[in-house]
Tab-separated table of C-alpha atoms and ligand atoms in Angstrom:
chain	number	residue	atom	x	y	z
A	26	UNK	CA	-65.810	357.556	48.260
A	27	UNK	CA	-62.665	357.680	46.007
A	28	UNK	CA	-62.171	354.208	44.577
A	29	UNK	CA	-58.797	353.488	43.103
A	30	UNK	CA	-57.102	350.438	41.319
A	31	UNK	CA	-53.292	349.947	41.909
A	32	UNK	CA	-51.883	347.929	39.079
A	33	UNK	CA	-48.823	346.616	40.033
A	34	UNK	CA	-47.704	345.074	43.487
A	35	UNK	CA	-44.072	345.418	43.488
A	36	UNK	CA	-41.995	347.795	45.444
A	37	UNK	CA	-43.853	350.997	44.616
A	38	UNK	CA	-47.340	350.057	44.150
A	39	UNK	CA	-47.828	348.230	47.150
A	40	UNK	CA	-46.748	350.978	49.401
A	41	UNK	CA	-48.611	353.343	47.542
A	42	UNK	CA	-51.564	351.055	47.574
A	43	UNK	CA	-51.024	350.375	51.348
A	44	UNK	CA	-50.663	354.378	52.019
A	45	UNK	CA	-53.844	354.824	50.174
A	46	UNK	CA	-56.193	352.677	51.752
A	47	UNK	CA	-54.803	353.785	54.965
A	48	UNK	CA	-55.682	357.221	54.222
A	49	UNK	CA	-59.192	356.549	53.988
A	50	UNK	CA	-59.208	355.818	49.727
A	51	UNK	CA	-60.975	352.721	48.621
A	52	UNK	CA	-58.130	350.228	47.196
A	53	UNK	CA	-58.088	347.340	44.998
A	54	UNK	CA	-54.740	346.251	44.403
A	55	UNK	CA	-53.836	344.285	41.595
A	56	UNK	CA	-50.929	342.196	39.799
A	57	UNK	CA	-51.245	339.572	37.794
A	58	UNK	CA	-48.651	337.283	39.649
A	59	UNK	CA	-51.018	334.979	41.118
A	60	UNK	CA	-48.292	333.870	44.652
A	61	UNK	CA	-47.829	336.960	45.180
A	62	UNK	CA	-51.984	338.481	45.393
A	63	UNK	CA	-52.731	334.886	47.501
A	64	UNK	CA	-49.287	336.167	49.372
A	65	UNK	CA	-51.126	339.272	50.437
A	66	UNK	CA	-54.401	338.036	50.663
A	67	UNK	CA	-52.964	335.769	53.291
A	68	UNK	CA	-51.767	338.858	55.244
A	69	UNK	CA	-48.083	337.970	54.644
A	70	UNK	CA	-46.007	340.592	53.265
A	71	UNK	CA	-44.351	340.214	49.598
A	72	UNK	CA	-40.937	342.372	50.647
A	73	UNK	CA	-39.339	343.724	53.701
A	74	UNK	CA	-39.479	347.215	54.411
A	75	UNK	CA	-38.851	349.605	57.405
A	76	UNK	CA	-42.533	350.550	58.722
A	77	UNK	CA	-44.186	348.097	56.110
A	78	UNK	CA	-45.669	345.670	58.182
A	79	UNK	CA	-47.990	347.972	60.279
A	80	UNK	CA	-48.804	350.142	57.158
A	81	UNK	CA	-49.858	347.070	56.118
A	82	UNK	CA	-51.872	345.873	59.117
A	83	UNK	CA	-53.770	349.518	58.703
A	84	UNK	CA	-54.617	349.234	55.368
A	85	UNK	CA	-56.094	345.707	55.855
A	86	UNK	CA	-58.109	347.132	58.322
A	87	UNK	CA	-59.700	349.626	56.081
A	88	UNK	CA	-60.397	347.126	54.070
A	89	UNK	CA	-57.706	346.931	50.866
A	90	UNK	CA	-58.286	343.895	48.924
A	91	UNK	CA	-56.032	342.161	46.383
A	92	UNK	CA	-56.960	340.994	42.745
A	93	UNK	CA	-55.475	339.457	40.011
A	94	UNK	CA	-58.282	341.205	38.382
A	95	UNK	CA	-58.569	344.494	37.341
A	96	UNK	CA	-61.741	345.944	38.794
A	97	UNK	CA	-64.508	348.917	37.339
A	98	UNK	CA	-63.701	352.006	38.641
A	99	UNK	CA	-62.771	355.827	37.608
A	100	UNK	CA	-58.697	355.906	38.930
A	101	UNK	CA	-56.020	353.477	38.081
A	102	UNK	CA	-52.373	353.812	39.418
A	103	UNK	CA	-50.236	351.808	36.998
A	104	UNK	CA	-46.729	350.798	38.939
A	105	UNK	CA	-45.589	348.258	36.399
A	106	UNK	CA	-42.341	347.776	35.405
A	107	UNK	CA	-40.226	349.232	32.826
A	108	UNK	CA	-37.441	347.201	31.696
A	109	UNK	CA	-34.412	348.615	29.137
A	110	UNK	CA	-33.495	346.528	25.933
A	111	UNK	CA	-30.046	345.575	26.638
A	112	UNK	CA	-29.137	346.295	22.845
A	113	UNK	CA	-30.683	349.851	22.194
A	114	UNK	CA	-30.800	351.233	25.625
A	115	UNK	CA	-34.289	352.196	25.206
A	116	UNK	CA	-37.574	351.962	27.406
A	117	UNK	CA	-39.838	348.922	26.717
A	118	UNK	CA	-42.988	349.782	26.804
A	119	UNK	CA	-44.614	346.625	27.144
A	120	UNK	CA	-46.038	346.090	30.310
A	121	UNK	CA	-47.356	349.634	30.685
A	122	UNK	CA	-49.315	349.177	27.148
A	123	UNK	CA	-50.593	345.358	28.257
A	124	UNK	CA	-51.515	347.123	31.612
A	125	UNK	CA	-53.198	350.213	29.671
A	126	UNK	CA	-55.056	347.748	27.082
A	127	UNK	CA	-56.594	345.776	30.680
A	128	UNK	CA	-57.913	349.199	32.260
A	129	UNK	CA	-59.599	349.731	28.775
A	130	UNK	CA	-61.375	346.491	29.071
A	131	UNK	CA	-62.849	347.239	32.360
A	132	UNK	CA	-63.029	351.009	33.067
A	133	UNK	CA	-65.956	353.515	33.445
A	134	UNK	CA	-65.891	356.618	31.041
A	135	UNK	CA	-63.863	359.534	31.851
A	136	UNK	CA	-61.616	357.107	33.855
A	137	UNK	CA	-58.145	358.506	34.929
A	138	UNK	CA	-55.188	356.809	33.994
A	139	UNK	CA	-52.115	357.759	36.509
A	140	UNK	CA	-49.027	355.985	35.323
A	141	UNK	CA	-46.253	355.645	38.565
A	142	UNK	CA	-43.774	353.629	36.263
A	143	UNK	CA	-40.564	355.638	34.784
A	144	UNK	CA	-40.802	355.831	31.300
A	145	UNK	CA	-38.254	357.375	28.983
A	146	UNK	CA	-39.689	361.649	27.999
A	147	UNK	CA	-41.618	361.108	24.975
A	148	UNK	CA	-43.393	357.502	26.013
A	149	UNK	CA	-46.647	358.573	26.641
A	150	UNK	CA	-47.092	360.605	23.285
A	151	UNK	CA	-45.049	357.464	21.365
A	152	UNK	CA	-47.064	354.822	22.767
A	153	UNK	CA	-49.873	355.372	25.164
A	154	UNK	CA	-51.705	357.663	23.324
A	155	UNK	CA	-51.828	355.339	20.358
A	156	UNK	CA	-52.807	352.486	22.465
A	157	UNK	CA	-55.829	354.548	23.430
A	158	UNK	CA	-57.289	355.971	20.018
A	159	UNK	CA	-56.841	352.868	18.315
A	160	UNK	CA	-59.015	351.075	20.566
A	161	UNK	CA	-61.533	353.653	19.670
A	162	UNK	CA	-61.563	356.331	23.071
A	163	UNK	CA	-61.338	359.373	22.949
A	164	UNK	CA	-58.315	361.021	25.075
A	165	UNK	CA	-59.699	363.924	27.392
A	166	UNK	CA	-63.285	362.895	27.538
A	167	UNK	CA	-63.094	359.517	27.551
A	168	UNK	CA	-59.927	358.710	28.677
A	169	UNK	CA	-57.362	361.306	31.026
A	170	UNK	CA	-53.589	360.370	30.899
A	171	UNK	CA	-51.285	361.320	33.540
A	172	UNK	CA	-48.205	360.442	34.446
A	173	UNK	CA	-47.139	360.876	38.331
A	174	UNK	CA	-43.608	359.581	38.738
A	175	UNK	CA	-42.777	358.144	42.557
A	176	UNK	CA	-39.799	359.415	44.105
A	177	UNK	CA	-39.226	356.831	47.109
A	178	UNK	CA	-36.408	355.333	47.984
A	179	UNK	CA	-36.083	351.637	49.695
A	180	UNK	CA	-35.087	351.470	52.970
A	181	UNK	CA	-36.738	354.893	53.656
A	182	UNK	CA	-40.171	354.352	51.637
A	183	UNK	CA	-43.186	354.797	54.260
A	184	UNK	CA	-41.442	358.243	55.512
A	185	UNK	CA	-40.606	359.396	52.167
A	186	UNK	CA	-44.044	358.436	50.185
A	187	UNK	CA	-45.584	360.698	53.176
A	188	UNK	CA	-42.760	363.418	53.228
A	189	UNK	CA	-41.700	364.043	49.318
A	190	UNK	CA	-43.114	366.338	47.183
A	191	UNK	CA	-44.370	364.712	44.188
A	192	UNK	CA	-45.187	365.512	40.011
A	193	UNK	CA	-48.486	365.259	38.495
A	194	UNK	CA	-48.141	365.997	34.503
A	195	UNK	CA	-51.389	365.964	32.735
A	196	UNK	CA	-53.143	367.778	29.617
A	197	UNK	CA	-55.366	369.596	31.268
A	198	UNK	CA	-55.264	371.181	34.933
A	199	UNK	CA	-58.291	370.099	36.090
A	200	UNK	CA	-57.805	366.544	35.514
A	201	UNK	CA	-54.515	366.820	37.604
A	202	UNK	CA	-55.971	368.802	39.928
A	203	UNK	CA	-58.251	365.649	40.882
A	204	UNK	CA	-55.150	363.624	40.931
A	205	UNK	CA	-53.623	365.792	43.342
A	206	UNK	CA	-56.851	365.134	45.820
A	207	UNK	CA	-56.041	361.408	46.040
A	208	UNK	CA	-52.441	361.733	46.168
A	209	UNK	CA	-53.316	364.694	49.047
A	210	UNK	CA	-54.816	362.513	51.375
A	211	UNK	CA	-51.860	361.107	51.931
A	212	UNK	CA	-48.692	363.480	50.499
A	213	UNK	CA	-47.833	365.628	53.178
A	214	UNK	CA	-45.696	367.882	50.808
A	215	UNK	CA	-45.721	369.794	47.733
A	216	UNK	CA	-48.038	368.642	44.704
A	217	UNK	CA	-46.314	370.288	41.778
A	218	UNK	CA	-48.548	370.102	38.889
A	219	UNK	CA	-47.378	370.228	35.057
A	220	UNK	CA	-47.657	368.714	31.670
A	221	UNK	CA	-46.943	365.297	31.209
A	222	UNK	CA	-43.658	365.551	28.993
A	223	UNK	CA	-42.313	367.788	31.821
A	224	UNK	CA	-43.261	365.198	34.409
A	225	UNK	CA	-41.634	362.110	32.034
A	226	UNK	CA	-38.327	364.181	31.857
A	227	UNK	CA	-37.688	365.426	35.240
A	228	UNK	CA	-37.964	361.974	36.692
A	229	UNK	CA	-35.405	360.588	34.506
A	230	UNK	CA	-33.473	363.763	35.260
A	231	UNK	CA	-33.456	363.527	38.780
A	232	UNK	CA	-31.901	359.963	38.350
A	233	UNK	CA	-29.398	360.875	36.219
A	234	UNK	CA	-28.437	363.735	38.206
A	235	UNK	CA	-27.552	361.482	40.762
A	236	UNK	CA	-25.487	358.622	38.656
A	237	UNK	CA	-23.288	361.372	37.811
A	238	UNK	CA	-22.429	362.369	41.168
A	239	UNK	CA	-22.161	359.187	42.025
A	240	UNK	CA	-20.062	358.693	39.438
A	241	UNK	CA	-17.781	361.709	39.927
A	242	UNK	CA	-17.174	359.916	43.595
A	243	UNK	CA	-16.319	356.249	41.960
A	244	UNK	CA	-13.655	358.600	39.395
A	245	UNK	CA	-11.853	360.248	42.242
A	246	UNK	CA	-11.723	356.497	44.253
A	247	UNK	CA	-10.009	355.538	41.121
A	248	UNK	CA	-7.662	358.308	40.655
A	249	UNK	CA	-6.689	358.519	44.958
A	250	UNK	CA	-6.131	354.676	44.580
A	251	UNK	CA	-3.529	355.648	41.595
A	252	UNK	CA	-1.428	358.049	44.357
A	253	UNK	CA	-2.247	356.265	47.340
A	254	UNK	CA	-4.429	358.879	48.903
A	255	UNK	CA	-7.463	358.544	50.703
A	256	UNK	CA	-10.563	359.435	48.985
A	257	UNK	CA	-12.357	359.209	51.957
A	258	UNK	CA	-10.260	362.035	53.388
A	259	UNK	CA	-10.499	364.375	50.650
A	260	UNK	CA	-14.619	364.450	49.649
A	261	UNK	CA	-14.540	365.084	53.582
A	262	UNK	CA	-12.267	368.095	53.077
A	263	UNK	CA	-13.875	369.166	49.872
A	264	UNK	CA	-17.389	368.548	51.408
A	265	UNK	CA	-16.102	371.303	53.981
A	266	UNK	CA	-16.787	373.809	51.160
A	267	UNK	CA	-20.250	375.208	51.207
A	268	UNK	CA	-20.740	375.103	47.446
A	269	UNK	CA	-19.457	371.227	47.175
A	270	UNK	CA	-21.220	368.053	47.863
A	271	UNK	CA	-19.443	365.209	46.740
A	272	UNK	CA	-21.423	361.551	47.115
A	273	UNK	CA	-19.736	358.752	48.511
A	274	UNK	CA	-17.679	355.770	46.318
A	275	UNK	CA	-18.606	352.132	46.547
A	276	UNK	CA	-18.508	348.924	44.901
A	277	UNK	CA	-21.106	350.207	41.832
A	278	UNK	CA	-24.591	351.665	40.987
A	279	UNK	CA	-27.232	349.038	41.551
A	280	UNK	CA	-31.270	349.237	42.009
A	281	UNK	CA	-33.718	349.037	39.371
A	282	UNK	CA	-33.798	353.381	38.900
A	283	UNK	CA	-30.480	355.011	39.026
A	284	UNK	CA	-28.832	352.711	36.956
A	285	UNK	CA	-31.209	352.124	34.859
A	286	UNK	CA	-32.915	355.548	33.780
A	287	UNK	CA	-29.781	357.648	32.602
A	288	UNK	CA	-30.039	354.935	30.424
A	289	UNK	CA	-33.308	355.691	28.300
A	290	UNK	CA	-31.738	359.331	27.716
A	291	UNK	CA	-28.414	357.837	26.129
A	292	UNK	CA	-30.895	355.766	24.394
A	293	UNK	CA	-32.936	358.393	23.395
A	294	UNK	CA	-30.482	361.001	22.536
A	295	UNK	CA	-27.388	359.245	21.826
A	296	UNK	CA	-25.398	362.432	20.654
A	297	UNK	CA	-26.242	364.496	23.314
A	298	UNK	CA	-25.148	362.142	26.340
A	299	UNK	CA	-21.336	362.002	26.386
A	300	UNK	CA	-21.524	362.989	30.126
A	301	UNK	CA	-24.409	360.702	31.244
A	302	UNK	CA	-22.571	357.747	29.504
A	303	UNK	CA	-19.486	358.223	30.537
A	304	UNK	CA	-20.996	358.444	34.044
A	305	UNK	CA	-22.722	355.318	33.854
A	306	UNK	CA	-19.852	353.306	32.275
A	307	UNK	CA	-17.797	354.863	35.313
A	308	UNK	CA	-20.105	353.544	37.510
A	309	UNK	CA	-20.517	349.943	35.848
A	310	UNK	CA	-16.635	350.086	35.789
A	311	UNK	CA	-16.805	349.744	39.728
A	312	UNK	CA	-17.615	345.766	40.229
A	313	UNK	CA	-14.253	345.279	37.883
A	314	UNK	CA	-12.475	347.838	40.494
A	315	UNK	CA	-13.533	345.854	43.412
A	316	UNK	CA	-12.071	342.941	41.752
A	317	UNK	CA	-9.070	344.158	41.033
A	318	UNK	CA	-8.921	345.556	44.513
A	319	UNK	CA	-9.480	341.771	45.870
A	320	UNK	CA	-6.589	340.585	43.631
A	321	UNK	CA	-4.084	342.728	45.172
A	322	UNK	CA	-4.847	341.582	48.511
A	323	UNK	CA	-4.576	338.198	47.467
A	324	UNK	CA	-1.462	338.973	45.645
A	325	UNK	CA	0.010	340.705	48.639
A	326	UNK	CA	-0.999	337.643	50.980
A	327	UNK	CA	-0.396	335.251	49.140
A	328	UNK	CA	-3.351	334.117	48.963
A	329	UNK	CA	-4.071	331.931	45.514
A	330	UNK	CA	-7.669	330.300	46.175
A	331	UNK	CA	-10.311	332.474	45.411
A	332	UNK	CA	-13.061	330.659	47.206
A	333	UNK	CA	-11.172	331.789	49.988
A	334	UNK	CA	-12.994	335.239	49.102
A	335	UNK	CA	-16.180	335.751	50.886
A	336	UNK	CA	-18.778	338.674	49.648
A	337	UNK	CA	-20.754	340.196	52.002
A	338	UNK	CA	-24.369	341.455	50.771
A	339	UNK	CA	-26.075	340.735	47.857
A	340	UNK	CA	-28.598	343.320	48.243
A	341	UNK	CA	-28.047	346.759	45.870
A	342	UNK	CA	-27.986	348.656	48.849
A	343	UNK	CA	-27.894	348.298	52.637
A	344	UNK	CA	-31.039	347.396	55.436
A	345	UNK	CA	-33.331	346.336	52.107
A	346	UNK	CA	-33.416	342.676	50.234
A	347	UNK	CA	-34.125	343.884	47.100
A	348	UNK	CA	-31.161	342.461	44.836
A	349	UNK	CA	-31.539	343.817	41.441
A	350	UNK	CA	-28.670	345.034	39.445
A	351	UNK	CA	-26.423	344.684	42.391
A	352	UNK	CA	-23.072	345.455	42.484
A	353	UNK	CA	-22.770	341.923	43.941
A	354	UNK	CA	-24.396	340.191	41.073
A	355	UNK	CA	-22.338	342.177	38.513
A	356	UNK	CA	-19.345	341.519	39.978
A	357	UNK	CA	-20.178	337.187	40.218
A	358	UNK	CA	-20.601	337.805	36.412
A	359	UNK	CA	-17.431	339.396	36.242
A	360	UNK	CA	-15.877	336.623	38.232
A	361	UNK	CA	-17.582	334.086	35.878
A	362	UNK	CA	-16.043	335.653	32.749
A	363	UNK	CA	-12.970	335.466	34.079
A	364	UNK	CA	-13.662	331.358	35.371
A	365	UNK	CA	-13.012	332.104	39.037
A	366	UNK	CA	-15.808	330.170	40.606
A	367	UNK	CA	-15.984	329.209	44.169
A	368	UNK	CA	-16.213	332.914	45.744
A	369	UNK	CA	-18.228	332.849	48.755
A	370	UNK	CA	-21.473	334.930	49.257
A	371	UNK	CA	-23.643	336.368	52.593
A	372	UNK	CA	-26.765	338.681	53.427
A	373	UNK	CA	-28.611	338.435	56.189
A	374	UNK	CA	-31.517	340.380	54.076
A	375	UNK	CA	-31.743	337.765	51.468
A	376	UNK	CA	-33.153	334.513	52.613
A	377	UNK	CA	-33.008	332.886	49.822
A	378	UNK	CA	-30.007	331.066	48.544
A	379	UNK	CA	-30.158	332.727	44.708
A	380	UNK	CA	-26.160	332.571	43.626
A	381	UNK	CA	-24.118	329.630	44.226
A	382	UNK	CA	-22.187	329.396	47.271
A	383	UNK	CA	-24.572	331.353	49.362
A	384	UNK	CA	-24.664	331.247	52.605
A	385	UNK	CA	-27.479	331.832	55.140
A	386	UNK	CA	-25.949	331.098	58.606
A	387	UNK	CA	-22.851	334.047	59.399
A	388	UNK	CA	-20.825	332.317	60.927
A	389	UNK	CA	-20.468	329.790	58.909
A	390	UNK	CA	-19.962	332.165	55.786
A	391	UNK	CA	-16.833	333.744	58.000
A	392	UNK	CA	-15.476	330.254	58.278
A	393	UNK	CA	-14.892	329.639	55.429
A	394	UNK	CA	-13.068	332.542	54.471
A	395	UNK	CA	-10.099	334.748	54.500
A	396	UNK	CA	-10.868	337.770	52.952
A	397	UNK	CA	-13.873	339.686	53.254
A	398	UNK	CA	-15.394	342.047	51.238
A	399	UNK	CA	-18.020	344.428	52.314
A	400	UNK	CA	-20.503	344.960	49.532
A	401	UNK	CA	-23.189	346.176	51.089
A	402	UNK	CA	-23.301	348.346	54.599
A	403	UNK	CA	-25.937	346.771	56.412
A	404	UNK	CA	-26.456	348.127	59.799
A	405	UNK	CA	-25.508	344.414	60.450
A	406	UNK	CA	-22.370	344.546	59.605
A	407	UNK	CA	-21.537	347.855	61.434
A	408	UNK	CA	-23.051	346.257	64.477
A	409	UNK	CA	-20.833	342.955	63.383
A	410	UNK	CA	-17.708	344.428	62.366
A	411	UNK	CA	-15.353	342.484	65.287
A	412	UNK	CA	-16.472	339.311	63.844
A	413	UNK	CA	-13.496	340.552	60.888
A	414	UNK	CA	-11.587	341.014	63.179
A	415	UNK	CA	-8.997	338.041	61.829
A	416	UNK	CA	-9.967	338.921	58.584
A	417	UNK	CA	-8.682	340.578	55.487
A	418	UNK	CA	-11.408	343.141	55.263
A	419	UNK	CA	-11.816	345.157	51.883
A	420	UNK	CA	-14.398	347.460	53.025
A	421	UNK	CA	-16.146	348.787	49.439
A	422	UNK	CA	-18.371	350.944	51.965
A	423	UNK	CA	-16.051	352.894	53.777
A	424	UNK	CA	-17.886	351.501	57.582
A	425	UNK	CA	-14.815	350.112	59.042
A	426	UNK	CA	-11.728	351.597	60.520
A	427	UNK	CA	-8.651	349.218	61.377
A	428	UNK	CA	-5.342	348.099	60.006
A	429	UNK	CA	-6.329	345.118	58.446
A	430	UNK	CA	-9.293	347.130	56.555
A	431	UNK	CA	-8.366	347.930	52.393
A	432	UNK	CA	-10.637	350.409	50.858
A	433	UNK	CA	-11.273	351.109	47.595
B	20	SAJ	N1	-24.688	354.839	45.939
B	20	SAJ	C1	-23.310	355.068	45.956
B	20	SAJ	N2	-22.850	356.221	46.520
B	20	SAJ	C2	-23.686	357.136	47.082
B	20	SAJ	C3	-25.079	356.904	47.054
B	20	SAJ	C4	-25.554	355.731	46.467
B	20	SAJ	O1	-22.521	354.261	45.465
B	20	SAJ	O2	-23.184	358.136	47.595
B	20	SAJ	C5	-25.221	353.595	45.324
B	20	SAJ	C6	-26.034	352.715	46.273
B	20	SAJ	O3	-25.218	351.894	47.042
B	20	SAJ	C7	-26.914	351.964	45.291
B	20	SAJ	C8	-27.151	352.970	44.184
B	20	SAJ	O4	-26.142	353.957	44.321
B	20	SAJ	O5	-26.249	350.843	44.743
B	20	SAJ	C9	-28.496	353.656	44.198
B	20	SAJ	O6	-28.919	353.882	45.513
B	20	SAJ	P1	-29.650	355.198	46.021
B	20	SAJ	O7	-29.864	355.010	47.463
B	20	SAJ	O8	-28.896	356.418	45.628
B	20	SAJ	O9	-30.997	355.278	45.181
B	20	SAJ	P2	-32.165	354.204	44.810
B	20	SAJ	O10	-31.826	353.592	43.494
B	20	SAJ	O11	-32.468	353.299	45.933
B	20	SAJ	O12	-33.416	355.188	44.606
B	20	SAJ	C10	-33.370	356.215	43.636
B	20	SAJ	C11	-33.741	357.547	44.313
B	20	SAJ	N3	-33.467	358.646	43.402
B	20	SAJ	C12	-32.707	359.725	43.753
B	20	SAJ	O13	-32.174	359.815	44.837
B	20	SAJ	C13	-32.551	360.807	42.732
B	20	SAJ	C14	-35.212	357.493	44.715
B	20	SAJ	O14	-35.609	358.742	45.251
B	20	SAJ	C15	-36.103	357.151	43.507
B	20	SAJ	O15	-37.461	357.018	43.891
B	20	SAJ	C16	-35.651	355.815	42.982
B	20	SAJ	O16	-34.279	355.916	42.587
B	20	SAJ	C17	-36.534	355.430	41.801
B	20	SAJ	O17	-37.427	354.584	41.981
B	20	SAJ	O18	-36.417	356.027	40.724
């Protein structure tokens, strides 16, 4: 039986693992986060997810089992994360070579490295690869690299990790061709096989591609706002054209891919990017929007105390807790540059309190508040929206309709 070693817990590699062992594969997960493998071991779950909970209940039945070791075996799945530095835009490669360095301690020869993690085109050959000879193996005998970029999205992870087609890029075809076997037992669609620069790139492509639309949406919010016209109205016009697609505007790009990965390419190739920067500065540009949407309402109010503001979700997107590089969190920060503290903050995903004035109970969050800002479209607050009714609503989302709603 095909035994295989998920490095990595978070929100790819537990899936992944989960899918895996589910399909009949052999799976030792592993992370080195010691709460979080006694977490699992103790059948609780690590992260909310549509579909999650009974993937996991079938996986624990066929017998997964979580490590903070790595274990002996022939396939790893590396799903560790991959961080920017702030200062040069580029990948760091750090936990993918400590991860790398730990499967060479313990593998069998010929083992098959699959790395899930987005890296930056070019990592492998830059980094991995030297990892590897230095330590003495030999890549292609002893050692196979591949690189098989995930494509899920949160909120829609269980259906899509069955349902998307996937990348395998290796050096040679019949090493990915046994990659595609494992990922077949459970990938319902196509396996496109190819080398492992290709694979690198077109993950950090697909990314970018969509940061730009994204951002071409956020630039027309900002130039219908100009000429009081409603944005809304014309992408749906424009969207009537069968050639157009325009994405929707909203408060700013968060998650830990799309506004992340354009990144290592303006890193990478900083005279080549004018378009993918501008996009992404567009895009970081939207939490400052938002706030200077909020201060005309106050303005036009009257309304001087801005802990009389009250943002609702925290998450980066809506029906999933996962908070990083919010549009919420960037725009606290912005509020903190500019020392306006006190700004009230709800999400009935995130049930921990992890900014200051959080709130956990919603009604008590509305009370103390007169304008509310919807961050974040939950189907909560869709199901919720006449509790705004005596609200000022500024509805970043476009969800709800009504006279005292302000968009973007
Ligand atoms: N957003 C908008 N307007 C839109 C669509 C999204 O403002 O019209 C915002 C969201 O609110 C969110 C951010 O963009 O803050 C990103 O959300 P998302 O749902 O577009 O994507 P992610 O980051 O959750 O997942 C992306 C996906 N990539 C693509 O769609 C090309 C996913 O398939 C990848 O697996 C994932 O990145 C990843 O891990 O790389």
């Amino acid at each position: 039986m095909t035994q295989v070693n998920v490095i990595g817990l978070g929100y790819i590699g537990l899936p992944t693992a989960l899918m895996l062992a589910k399909s009949g594969v052999s799976v030792i997960g592993t992370d080195l986060n010691e709460e979080l493998v006694k977490s699992l071991n103790d059948g609780k779950l690590t992260f909310q997810e549509e579909g999650l909970e009974e993937l996991f209940h079938d996986a624990l039945s066929n017998g997964i089992a979580f490590s903070n070791e790595y274990s002996m075996t022939d396939t790893y799945i590396l799903a560790v994360p991959t961080p920017y530095i702030e200062e040069t835009k580029k990948l760091d490669p750090i936990y993918v070579i400590s991860a790398v360095n730990k499967v060479l301690d313990v593998c069998k020869k010929g083992v098959s490295i699959i790395i899930e993690s987005t890296i930056s085109p070019g990592t492998i050959d830059k980094h991995i690869r030297p990892v590897i000879e230095n330590r003495g193996f030999e890549i292609g005998s002893d050692v196979h690299l591949l690189h098989a970029p995930e494509r899920i999205i949160p909120g829609n992870m269980i259906h899509e990790l069955e349902y998307n087609s996937r990348t395998i890029g290796a050096d040679d075809l019949g090493v990915a061709k046994k990659a595609k076997e494992i990922y077949a037992k459970f990938c319902k669609s196509e396996i496109v096989l190819t080398d492992i620069r290709s694979a690198e790139m077109s993950k950090v492509v697909e990314n970018t591609f969509r940061d730009i639309n994204i951002a071409f949406a956020n630039e027309l919010a900002k130039i219908c706002r100009t000429d009081d016209i409603d944005v809304y109205e014309i992408i749906r016009i424009a969207n009537k054209h069968p050639r157009v697609n325009i994405l929707q505007p909203g408060p700013g790009v968060g998650g830990h891919c799309i506004s992340v990965d354009p990144w290592f390419l303006v890193g990478d190739y900083p005279d080549l990017t004018n378009l993918i920067l501008t996009a992404r500065k567009t895009n970081d540009s939207m939490p400052s929007h938002v706030l200077s949407r909020i201060r005309d309402i106050m303005r036009e109010h009257n309304i001087t105390d801005i802990s009389k503001v009250g943002l609702y979700g925290l998450a980066y997107k809506e029906n999933v807790d996962d908070t990083r590089e919010s549009p919420t969190l960037q725009l606290l920060e912005r509020l903190d540059e500019h020392l306006a503290f006190g700004v009230k903050v709800y999400d009935p995903f995130v049930k921990e309190n992890i900014v200051e004035n959080q709130y956990q109970d919603f009604e008590e969050f509305l009370d103390e508040i007169e304008v509310a800002v919807v961050m974040v479209g939950h189907d909560h607050i869709k199901e919720n929206t006449v509790s705004l009714k005596d609200k000022l609503v500024l509805d970043a989302k476009n969800i709800i309709e009504g006279s005292y709603v302000y968009k973007l």
